JSON list of C-alpha atoms and ligand atoms in Angstrom, two decimals:
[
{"chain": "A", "resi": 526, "resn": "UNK", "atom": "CA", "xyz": [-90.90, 77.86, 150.90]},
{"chain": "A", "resi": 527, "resn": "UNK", "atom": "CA", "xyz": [-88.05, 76.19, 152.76]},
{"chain": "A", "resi": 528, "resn": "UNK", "atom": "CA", "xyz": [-88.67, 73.37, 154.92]},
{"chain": "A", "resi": 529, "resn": "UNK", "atom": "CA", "xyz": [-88.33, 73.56, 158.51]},
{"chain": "A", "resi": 530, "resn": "UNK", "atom": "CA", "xyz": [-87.56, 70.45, 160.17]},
{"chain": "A", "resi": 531, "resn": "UNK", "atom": "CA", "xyz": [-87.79, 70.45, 164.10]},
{"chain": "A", "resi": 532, "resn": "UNK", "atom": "CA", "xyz": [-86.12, 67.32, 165.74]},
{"chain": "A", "resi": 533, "resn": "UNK", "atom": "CA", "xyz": [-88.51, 64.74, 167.31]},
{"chain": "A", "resi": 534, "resn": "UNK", "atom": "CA", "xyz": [-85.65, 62.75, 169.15]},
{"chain": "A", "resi": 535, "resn": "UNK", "atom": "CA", "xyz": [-85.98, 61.97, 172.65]},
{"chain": "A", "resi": 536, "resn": "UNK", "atom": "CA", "xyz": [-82.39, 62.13, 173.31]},
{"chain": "A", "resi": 537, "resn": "UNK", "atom": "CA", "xyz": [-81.88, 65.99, 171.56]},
{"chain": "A", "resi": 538, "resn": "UNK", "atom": "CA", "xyz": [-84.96, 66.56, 174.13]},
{"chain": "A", "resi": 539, "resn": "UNK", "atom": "CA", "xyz": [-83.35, 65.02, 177.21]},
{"chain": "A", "resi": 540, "resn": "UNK", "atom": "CA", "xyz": [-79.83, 67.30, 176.18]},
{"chain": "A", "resi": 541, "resn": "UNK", "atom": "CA", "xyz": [-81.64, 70.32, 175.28]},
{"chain": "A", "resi": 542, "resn": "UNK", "atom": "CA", "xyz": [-83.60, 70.23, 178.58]},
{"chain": "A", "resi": 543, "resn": "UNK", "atom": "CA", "xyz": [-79.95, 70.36, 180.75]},
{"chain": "A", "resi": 544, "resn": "UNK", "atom": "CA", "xyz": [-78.76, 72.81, 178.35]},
{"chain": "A", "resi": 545, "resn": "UNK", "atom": "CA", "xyz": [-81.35, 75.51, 179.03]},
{"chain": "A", "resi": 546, "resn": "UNK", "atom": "CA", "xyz": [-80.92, 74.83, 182.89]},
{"chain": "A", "resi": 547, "resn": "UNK", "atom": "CA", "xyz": [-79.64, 78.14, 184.22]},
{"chain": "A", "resi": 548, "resn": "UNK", "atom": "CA", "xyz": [-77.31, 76.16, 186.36]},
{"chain": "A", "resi": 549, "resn": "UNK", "atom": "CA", "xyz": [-75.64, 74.16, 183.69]},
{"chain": "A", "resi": 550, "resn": "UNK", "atom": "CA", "xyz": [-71.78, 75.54, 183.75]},
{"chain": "A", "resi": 551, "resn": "UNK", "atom": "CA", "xyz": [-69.87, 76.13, 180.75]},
{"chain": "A", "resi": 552, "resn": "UNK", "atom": "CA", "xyz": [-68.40, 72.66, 179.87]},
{"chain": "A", "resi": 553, "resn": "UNK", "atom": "CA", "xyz": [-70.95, 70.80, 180.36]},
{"chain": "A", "resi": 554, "resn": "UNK", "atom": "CA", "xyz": [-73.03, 73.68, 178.00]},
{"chain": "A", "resi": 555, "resn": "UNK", "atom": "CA", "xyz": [-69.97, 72.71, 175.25]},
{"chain": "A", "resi": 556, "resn": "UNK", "atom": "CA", "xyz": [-70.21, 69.09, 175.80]},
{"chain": "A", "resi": 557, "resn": "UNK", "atom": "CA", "xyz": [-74.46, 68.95, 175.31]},
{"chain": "A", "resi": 558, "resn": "UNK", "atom": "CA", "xyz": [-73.83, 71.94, 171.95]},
{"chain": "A", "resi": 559, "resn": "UNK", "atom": "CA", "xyz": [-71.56, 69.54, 170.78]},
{"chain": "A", "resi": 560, "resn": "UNK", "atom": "CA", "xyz": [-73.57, 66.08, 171.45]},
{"chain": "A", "resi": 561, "resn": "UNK", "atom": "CA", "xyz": [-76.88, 67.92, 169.81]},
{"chain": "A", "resi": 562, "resn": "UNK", "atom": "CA", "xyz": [-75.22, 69.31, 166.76]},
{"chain": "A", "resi": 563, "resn": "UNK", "atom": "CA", "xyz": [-74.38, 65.77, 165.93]},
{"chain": "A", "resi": 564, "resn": "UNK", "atom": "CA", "xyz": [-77.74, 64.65, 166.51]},
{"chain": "A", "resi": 565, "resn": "UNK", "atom": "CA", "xyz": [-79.19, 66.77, 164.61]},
{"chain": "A", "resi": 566, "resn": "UNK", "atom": "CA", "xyz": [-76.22, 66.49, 162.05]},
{"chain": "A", "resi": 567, "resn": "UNK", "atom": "CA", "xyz": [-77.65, 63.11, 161.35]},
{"chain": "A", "resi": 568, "resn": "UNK", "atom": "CA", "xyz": [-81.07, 64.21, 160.62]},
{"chain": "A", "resi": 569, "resn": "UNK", "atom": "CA", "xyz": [-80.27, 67.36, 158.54]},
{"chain": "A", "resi": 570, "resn": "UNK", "atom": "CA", "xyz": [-77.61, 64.92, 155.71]},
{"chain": "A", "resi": 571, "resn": "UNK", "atom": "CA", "xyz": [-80.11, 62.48, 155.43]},
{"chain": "A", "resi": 572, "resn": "UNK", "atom": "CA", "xyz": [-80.58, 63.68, 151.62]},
{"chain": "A", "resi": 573, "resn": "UNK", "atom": "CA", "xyz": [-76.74, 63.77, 150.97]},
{"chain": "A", "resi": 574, "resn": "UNK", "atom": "CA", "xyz": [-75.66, 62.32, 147.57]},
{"chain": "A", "resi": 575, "resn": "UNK", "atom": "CA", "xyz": [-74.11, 59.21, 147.38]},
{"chain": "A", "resi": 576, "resn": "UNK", "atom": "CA", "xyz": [-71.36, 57.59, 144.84]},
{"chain": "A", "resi": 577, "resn": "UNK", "atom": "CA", "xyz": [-70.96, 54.20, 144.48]},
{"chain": "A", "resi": 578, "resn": "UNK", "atom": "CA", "xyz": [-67.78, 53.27, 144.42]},
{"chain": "A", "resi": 579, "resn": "UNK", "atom": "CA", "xyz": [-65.85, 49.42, 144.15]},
{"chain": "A", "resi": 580, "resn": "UNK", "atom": "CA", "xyz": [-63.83, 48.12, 147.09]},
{"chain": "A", "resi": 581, "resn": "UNK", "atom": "CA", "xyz": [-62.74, 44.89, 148.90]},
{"chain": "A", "resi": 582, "resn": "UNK", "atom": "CA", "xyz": [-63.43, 43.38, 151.74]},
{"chain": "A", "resi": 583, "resn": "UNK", "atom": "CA", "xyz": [-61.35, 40.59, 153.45]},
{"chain": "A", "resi": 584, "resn": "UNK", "atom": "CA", "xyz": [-64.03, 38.36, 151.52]},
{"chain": "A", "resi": 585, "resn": "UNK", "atom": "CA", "xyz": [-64.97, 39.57, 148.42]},
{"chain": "A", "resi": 586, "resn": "UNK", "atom": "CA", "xyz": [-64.70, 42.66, 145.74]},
{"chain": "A", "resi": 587, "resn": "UNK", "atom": "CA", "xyz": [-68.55, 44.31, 146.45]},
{"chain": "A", "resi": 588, "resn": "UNK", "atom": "CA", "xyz": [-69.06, 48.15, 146.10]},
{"chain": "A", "resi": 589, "resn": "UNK", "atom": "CA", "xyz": [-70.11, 50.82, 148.84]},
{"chain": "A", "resi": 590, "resn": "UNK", "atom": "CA", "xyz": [-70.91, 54.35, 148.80]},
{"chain": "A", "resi": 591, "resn": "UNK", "atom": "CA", "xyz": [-68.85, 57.64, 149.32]},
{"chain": "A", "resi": 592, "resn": "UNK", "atom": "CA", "xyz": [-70.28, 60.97, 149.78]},
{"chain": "A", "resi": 593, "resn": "UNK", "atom": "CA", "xyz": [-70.65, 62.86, 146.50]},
{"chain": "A", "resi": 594, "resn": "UNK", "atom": "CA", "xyz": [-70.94, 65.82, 147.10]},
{"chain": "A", "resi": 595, "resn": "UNK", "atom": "CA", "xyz": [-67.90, 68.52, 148.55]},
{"chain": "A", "resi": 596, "resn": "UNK", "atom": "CA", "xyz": [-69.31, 69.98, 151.97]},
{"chain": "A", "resi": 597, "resn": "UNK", "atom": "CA", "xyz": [-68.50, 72.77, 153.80]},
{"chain": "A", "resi": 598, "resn": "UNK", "atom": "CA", "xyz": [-69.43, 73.23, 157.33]},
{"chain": "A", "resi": 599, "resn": "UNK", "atom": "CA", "xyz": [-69.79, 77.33, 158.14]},
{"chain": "A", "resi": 600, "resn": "UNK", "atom": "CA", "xyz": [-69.72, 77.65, 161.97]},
{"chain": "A", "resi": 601, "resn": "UNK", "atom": "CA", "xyz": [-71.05, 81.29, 162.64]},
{"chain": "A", "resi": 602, "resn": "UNK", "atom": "CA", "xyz": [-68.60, 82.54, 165.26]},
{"chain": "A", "resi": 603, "resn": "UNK", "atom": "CA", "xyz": [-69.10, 82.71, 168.15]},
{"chain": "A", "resi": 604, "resn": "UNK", "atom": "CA", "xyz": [-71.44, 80.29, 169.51]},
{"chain": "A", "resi": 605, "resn": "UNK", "atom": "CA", "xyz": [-71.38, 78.35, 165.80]},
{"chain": "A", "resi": 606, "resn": "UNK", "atom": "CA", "xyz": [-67.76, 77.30, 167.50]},
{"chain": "A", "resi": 607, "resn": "UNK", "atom": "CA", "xyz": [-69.17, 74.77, 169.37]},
{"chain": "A", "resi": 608, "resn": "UNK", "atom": "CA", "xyz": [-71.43, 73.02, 167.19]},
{"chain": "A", "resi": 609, "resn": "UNK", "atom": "CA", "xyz": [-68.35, 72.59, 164.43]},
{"chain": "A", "resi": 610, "resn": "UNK", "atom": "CA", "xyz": [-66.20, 70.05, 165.93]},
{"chain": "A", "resi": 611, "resn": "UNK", "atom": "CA", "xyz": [-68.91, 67.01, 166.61]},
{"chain": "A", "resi": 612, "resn": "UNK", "atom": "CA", "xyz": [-70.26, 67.55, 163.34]},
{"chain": "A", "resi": 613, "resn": "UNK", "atom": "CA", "xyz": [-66.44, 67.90, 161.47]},
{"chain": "A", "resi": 614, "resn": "UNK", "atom": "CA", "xyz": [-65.94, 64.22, 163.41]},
{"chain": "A", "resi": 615, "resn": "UNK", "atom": "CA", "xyz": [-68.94, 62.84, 161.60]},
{"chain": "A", "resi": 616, "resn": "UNK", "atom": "CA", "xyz": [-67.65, 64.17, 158.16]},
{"chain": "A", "resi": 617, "resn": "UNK", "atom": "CA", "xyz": [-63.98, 64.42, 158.18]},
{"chain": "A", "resi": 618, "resn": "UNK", "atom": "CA", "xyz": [-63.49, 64.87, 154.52]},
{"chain": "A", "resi": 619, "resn": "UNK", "atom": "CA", "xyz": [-65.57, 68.39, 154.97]},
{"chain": "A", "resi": 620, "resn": "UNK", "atom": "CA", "xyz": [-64.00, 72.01, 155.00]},
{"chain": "A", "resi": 621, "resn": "UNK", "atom": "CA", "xyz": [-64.90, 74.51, 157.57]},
{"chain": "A", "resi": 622, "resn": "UNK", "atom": "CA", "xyz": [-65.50, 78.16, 156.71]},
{"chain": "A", "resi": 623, "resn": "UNK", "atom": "CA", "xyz": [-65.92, 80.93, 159.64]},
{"chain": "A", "resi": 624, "resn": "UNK", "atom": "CA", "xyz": [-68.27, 83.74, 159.53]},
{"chain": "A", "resi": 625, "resn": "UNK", "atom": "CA", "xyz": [-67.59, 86.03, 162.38]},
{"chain": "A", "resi": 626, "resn": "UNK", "atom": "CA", "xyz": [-71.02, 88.07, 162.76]},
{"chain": "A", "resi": 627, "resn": "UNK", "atom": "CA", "xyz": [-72.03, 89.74, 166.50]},
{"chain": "A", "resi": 628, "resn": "UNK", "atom": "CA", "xyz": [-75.33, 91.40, 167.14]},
{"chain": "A", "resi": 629, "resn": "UNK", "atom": "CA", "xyz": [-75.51, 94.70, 167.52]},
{"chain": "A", "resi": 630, "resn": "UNK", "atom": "CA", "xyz": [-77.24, 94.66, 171.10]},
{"chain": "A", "resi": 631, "resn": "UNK", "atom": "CA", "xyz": [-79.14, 97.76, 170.61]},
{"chain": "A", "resi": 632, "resn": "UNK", "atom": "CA", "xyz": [-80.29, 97.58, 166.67]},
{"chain": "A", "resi": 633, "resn": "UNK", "atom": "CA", "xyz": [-80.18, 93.89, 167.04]},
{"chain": "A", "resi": 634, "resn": "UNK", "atom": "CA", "xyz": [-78.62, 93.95, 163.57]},
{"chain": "A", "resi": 635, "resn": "UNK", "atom": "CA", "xyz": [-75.68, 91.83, 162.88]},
{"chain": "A", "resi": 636, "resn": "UNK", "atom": "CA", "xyz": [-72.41, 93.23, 162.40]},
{"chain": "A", "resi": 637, "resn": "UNK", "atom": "CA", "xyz": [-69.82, 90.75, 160.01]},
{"chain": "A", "resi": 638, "resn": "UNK", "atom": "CA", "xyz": [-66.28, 90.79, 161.12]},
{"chain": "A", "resi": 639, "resn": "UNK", "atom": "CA", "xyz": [-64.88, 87.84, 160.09]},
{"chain": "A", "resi": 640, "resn": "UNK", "atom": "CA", "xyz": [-64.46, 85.94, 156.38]},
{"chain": "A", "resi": 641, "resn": "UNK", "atom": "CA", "xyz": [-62.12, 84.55, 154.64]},
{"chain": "A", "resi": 642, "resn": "UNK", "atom": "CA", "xyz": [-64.04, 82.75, 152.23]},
{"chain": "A", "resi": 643, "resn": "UNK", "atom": "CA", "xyz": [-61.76, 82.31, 149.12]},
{"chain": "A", "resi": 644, "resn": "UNK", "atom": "CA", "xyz": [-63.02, 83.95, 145.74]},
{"chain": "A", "resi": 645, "resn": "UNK", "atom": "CA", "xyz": [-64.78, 80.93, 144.33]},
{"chain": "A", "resi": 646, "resn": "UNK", "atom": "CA", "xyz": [-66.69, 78.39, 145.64]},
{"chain": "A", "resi": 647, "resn": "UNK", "atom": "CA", "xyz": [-65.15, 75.18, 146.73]},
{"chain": "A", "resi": 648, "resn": "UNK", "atom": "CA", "xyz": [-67.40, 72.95, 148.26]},
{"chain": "A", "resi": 649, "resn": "UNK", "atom": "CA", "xyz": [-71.23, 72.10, 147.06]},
{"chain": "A", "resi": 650, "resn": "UNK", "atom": "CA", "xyz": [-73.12, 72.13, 149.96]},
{"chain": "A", "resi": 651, "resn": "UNK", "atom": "CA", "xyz": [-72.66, 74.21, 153.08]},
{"chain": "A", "resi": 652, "resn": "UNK", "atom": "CA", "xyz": [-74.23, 73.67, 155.89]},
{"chain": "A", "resi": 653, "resn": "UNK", "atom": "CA", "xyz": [-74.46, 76.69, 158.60]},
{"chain": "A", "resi": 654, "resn": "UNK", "atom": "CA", "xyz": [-73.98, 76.09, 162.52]},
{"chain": "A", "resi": 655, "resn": "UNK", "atom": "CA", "xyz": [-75.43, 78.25, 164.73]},
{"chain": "A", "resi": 656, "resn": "UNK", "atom": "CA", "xyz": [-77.28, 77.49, 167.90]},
{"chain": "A", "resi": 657, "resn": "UNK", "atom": "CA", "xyz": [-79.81, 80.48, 168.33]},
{"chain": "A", "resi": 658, "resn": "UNK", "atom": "CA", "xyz": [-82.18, 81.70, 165.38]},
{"chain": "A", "resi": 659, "resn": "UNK", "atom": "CA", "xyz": [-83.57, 84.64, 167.30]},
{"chain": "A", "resi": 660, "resn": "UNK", "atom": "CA", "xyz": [-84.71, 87.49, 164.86]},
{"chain": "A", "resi": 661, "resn": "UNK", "atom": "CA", "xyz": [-82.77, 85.60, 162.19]},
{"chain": "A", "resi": 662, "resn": "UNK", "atom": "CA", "xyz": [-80.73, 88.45, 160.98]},
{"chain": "A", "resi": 663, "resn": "UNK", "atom": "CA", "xyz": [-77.16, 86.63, 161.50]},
{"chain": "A", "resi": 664, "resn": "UNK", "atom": "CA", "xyz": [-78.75, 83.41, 159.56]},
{"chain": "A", "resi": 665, "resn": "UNK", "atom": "CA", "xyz": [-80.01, 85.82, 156.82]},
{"chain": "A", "resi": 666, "resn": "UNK", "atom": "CA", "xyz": [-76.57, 87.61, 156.69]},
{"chain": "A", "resi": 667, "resn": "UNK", "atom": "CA", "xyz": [-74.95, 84.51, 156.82]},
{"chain": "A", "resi": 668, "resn": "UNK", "atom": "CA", "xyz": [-76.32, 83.19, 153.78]},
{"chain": "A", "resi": 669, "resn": "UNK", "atom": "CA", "xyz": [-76.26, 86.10, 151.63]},
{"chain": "A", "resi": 670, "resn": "UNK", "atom": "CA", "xyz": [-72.74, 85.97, 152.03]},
{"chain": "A", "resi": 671, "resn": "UNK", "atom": "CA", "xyz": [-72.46, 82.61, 151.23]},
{"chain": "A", "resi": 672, "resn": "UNK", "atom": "CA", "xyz": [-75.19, 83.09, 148.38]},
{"chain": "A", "resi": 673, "resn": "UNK", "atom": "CA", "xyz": [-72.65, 86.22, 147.03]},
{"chain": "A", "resi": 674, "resn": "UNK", "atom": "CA", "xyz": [-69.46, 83.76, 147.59]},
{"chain": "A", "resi": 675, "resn": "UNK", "atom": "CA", "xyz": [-71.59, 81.43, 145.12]},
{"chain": "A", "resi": 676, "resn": "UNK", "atom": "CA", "xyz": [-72.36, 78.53, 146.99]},
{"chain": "A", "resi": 677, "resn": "UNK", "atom": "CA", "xyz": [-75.56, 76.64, 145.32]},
{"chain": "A", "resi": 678, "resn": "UNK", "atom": "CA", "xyz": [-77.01, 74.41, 148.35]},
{"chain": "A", "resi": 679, "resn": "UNK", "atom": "CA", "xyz": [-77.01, 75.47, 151.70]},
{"chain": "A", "resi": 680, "resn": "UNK", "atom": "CA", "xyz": [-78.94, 74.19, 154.47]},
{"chain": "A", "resi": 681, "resn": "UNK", "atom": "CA", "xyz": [-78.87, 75.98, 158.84]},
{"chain": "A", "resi": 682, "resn": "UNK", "atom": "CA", "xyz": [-78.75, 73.59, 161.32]},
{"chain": "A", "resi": 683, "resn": "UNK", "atom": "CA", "xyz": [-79.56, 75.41, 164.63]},
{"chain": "A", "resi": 684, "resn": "UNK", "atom": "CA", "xyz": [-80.46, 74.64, 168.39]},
{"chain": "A", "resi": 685, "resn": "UNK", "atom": "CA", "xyz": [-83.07, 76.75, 169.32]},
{"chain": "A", "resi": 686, "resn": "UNK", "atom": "CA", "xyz": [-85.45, 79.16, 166.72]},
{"chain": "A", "resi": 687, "resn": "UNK", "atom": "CA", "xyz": [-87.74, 82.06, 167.34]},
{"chain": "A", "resi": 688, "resn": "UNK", "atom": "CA", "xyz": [-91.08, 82.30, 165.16]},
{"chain": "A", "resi": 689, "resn": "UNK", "atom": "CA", "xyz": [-89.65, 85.28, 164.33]},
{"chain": "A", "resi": 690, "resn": "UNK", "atom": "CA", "xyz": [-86.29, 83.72, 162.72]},
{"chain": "A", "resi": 691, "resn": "UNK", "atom": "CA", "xyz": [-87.75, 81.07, 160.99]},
{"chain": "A", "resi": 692, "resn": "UNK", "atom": "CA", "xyz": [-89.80, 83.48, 159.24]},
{"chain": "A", "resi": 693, "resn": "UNK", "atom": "CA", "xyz": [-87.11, 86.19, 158.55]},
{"chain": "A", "resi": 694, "resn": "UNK", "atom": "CA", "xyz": [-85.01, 83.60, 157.12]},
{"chain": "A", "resi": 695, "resn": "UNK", "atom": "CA", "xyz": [-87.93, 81.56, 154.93]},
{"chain": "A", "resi": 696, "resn": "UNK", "atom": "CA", "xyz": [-89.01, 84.63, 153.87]},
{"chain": "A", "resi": 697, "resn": "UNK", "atom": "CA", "xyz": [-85.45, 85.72, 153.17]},
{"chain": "A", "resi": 698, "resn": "UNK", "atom": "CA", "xyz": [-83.98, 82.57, 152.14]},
{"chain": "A", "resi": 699, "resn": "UNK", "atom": "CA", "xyz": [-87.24, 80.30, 150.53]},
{"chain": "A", "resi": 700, "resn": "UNK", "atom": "CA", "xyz": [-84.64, 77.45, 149.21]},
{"chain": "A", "resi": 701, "resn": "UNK", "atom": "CA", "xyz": [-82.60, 76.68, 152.61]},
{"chain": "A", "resi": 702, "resn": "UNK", "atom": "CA", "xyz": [-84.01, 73.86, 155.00]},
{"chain": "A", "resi": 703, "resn": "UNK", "atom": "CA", "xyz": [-83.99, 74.55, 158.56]},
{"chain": "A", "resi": 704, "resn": "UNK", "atom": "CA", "xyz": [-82.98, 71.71, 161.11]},
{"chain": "A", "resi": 705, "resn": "UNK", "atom": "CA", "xyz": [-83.04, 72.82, 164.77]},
{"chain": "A", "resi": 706, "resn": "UNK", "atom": "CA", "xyz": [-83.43, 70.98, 167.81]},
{"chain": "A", "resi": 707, "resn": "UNK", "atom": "CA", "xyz": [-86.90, 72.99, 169.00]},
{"chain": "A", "resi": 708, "resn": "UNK", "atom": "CA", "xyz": [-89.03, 75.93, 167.76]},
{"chain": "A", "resi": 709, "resn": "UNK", "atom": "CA", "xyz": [-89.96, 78.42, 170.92]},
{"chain": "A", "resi": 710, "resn": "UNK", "atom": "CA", "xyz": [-92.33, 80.61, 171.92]},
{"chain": "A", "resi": 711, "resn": "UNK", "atom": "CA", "xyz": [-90.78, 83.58, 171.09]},
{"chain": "A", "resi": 712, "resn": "UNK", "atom": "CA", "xyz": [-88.56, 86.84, 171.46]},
{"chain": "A", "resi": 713, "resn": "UNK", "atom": "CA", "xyz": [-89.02, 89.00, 174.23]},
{"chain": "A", "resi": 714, "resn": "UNK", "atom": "CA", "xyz": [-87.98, 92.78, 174.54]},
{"chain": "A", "resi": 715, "resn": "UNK", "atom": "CA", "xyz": [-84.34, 92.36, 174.32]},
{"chain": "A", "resi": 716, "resn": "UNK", "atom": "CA", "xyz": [-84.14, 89.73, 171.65]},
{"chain": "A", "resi": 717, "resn": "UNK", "atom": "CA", "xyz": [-83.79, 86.86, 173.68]},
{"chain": "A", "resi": 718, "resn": "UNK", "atom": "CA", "xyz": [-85.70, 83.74, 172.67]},
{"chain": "A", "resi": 719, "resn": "UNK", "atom": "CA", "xyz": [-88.26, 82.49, 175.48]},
{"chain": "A", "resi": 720, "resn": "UNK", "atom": "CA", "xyz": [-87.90, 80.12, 177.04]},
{"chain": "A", "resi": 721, "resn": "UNK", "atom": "CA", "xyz": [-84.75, 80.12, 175.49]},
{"chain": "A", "resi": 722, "resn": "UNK", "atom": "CA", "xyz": [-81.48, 79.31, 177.66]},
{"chain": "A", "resi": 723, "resn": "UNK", "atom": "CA", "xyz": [-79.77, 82.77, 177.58]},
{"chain": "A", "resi": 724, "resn": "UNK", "atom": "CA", "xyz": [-76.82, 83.94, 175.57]},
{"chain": "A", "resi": 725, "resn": "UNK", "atom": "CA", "xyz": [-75.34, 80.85, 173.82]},
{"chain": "A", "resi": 726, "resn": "UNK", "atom": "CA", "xyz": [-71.46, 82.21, 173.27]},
{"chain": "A", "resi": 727, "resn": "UNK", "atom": "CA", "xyz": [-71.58, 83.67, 176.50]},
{"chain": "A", "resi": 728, "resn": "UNK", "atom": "CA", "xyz": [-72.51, 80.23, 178.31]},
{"chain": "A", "resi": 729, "resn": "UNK", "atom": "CA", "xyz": [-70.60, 78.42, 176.21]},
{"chain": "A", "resi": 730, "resn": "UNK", "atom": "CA", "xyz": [-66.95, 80.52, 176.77]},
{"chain": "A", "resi": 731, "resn": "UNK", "atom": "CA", "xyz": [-67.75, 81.49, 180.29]},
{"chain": "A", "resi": 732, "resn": "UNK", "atom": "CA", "xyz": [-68.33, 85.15, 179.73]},
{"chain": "A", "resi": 733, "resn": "UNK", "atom": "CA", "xyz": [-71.55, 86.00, 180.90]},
{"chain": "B", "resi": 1444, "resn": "PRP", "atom": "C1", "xyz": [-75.95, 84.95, 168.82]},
{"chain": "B", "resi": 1444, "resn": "PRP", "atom": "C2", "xyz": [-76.20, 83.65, 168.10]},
{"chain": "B", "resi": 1444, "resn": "PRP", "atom": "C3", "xyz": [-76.52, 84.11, 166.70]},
{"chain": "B", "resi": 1444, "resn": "PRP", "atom": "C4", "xyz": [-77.26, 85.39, 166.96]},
{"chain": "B", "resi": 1444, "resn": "PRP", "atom": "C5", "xyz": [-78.72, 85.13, 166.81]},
{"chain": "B", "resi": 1444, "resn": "PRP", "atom": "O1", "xyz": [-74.69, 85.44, 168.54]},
{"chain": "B", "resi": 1444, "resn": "PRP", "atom": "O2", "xyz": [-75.12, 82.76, 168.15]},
{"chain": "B", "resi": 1444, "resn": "PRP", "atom": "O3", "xyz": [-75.39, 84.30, 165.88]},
{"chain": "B", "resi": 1444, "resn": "PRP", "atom": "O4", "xyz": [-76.97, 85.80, 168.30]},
{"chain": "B", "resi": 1444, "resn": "PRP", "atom": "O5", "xyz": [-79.46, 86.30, 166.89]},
{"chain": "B", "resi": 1444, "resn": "PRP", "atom": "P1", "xyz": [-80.29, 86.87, 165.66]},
{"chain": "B", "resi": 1444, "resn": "PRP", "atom": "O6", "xyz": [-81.03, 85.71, 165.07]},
{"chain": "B", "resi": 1444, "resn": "PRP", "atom": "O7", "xyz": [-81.19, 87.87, 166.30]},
{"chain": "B", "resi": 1444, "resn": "PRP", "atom": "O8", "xyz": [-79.32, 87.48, 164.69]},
{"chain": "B", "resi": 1444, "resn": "PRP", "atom": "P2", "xyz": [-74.13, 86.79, 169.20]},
{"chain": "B", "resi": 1444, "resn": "PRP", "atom": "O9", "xyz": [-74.41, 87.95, 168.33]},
{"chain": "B", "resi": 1444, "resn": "PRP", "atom": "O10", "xyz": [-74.60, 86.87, 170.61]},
{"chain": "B", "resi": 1444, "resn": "PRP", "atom": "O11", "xyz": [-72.55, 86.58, 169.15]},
{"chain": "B", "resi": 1444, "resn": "PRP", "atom": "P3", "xyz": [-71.63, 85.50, 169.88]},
{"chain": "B", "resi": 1444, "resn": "PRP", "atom": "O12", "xyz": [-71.94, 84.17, 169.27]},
{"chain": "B", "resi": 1444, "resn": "PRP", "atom": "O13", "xyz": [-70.26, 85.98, 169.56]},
{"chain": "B", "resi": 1444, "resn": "PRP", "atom": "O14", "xyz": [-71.92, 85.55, 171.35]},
{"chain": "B", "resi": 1445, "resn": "URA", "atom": "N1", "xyz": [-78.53, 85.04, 170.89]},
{"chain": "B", "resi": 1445, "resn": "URA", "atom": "C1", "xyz": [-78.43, 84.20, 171.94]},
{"chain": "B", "resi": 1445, "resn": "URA", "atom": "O1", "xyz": [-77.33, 83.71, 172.25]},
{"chain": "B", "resi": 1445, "resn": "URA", "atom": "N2", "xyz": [-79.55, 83.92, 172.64]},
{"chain": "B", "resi": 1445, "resn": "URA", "atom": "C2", "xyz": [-80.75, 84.42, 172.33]},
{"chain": "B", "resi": 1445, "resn": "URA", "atom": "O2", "xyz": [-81.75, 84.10, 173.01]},
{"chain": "B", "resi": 1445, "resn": "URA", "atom": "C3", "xyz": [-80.84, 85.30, 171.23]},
{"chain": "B", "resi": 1445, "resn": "URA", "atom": "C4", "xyz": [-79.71, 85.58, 170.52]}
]
């Protein structure tokens, strides 16, 4: 079973507690996304493979480490959007792949309409974005895709989870580890997670 690894840190507490605040307004909602996906960015590549490799100070020839491993960042759109860029600043070498998924708001099922994922794989480890993990069906359909496009390590680094999601995707998807900010009580009769802090790309683009 996958590992799910909820994040301890007192500062993704302090952000996530202005984030759910009803009253937060949109940029400040994209400024705290952005400040918690990096956060939690740090916890979740913590196991990253390293290279050593030779260079040379102002002092001396010594040797350092590079990251090994190619890694793609997939950003599920829309709400995945704001989560990309922080992250992307921590690893610049990285490539970012979209996944455009929406959930159907009366089957809750989620609908792909966006990929352009080229035929082969070209990065190692991908590493999905994606604030809310409500029933988990976008996370699932996320990584089957990326699971059909080949890719061989993948890890989802959310916000906020459901019970529900986590188990949908462990169940679904035993060898991905789970990094998200908090676990929550649960859905309620729409979908939404409780406490939750609403609809993430709506608050985030203004369109509530
Ligand atoms: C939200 C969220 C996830 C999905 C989670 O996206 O960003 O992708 O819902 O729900 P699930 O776990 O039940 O699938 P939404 O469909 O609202 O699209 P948006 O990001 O374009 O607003
Ligand atoms: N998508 C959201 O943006 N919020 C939820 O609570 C559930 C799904």
């Amino acid at each position: 079973m996958s590992n799910v690894y909820e994040s301890s840190h007192p500062l993704v507490k302090h952000k996530l507690t202005i984030l759910r605040d009803k009253n937060t307004k949109p940029k400040k909602f994209r400024e705290l996304i952005r400040e918690i996906a990096i956060l939690l960015a740090y916890e979740a590549t913590q196991d990253l493979t390293l290279k050593i490799v030779p260079i040379e100070t102002p002092i001396v020839a010594t040797q350092g480490y590079t990251l090994e491993e190619p890694i793609g960042l997939v950003p599920v759109l829309r709400a995945g959007l704001g989560m990309v860029e922080g992250v992307w600043e921590m690893m610049p070498g990285s490539e970012v792949w979209h996944i455009g998924l929406f959930r159907d708001e009366r089957t809750l099922k989620p609908v792909e309409y966006y990929n352009k994922l080229p035929v082969s794989p070209t990065v190692q480890v991908c590493i999905v974005l994606d604030p809310m993990l409500a029933t988990g069906g976008s996370a699932k359909a996320t990584i089957d895709i990326l699971k059909r496009w080949g890719a061989k390590r993948i890890k989802f680094m959310g916000i906020i989870a459901a019970p529900e999601g986590l188990r949908t995707l462990q169940d679904a998807h035993p060898d991905v580890d789970i990094h998200v900010a908090v676990i929550d009580e649960k859905l309620n009769e729409n979908g939404y997670i409780v406490p939750g802090l609403g609809d993430a790309g709506d608050r985030q683009f203004g369109t509530a």
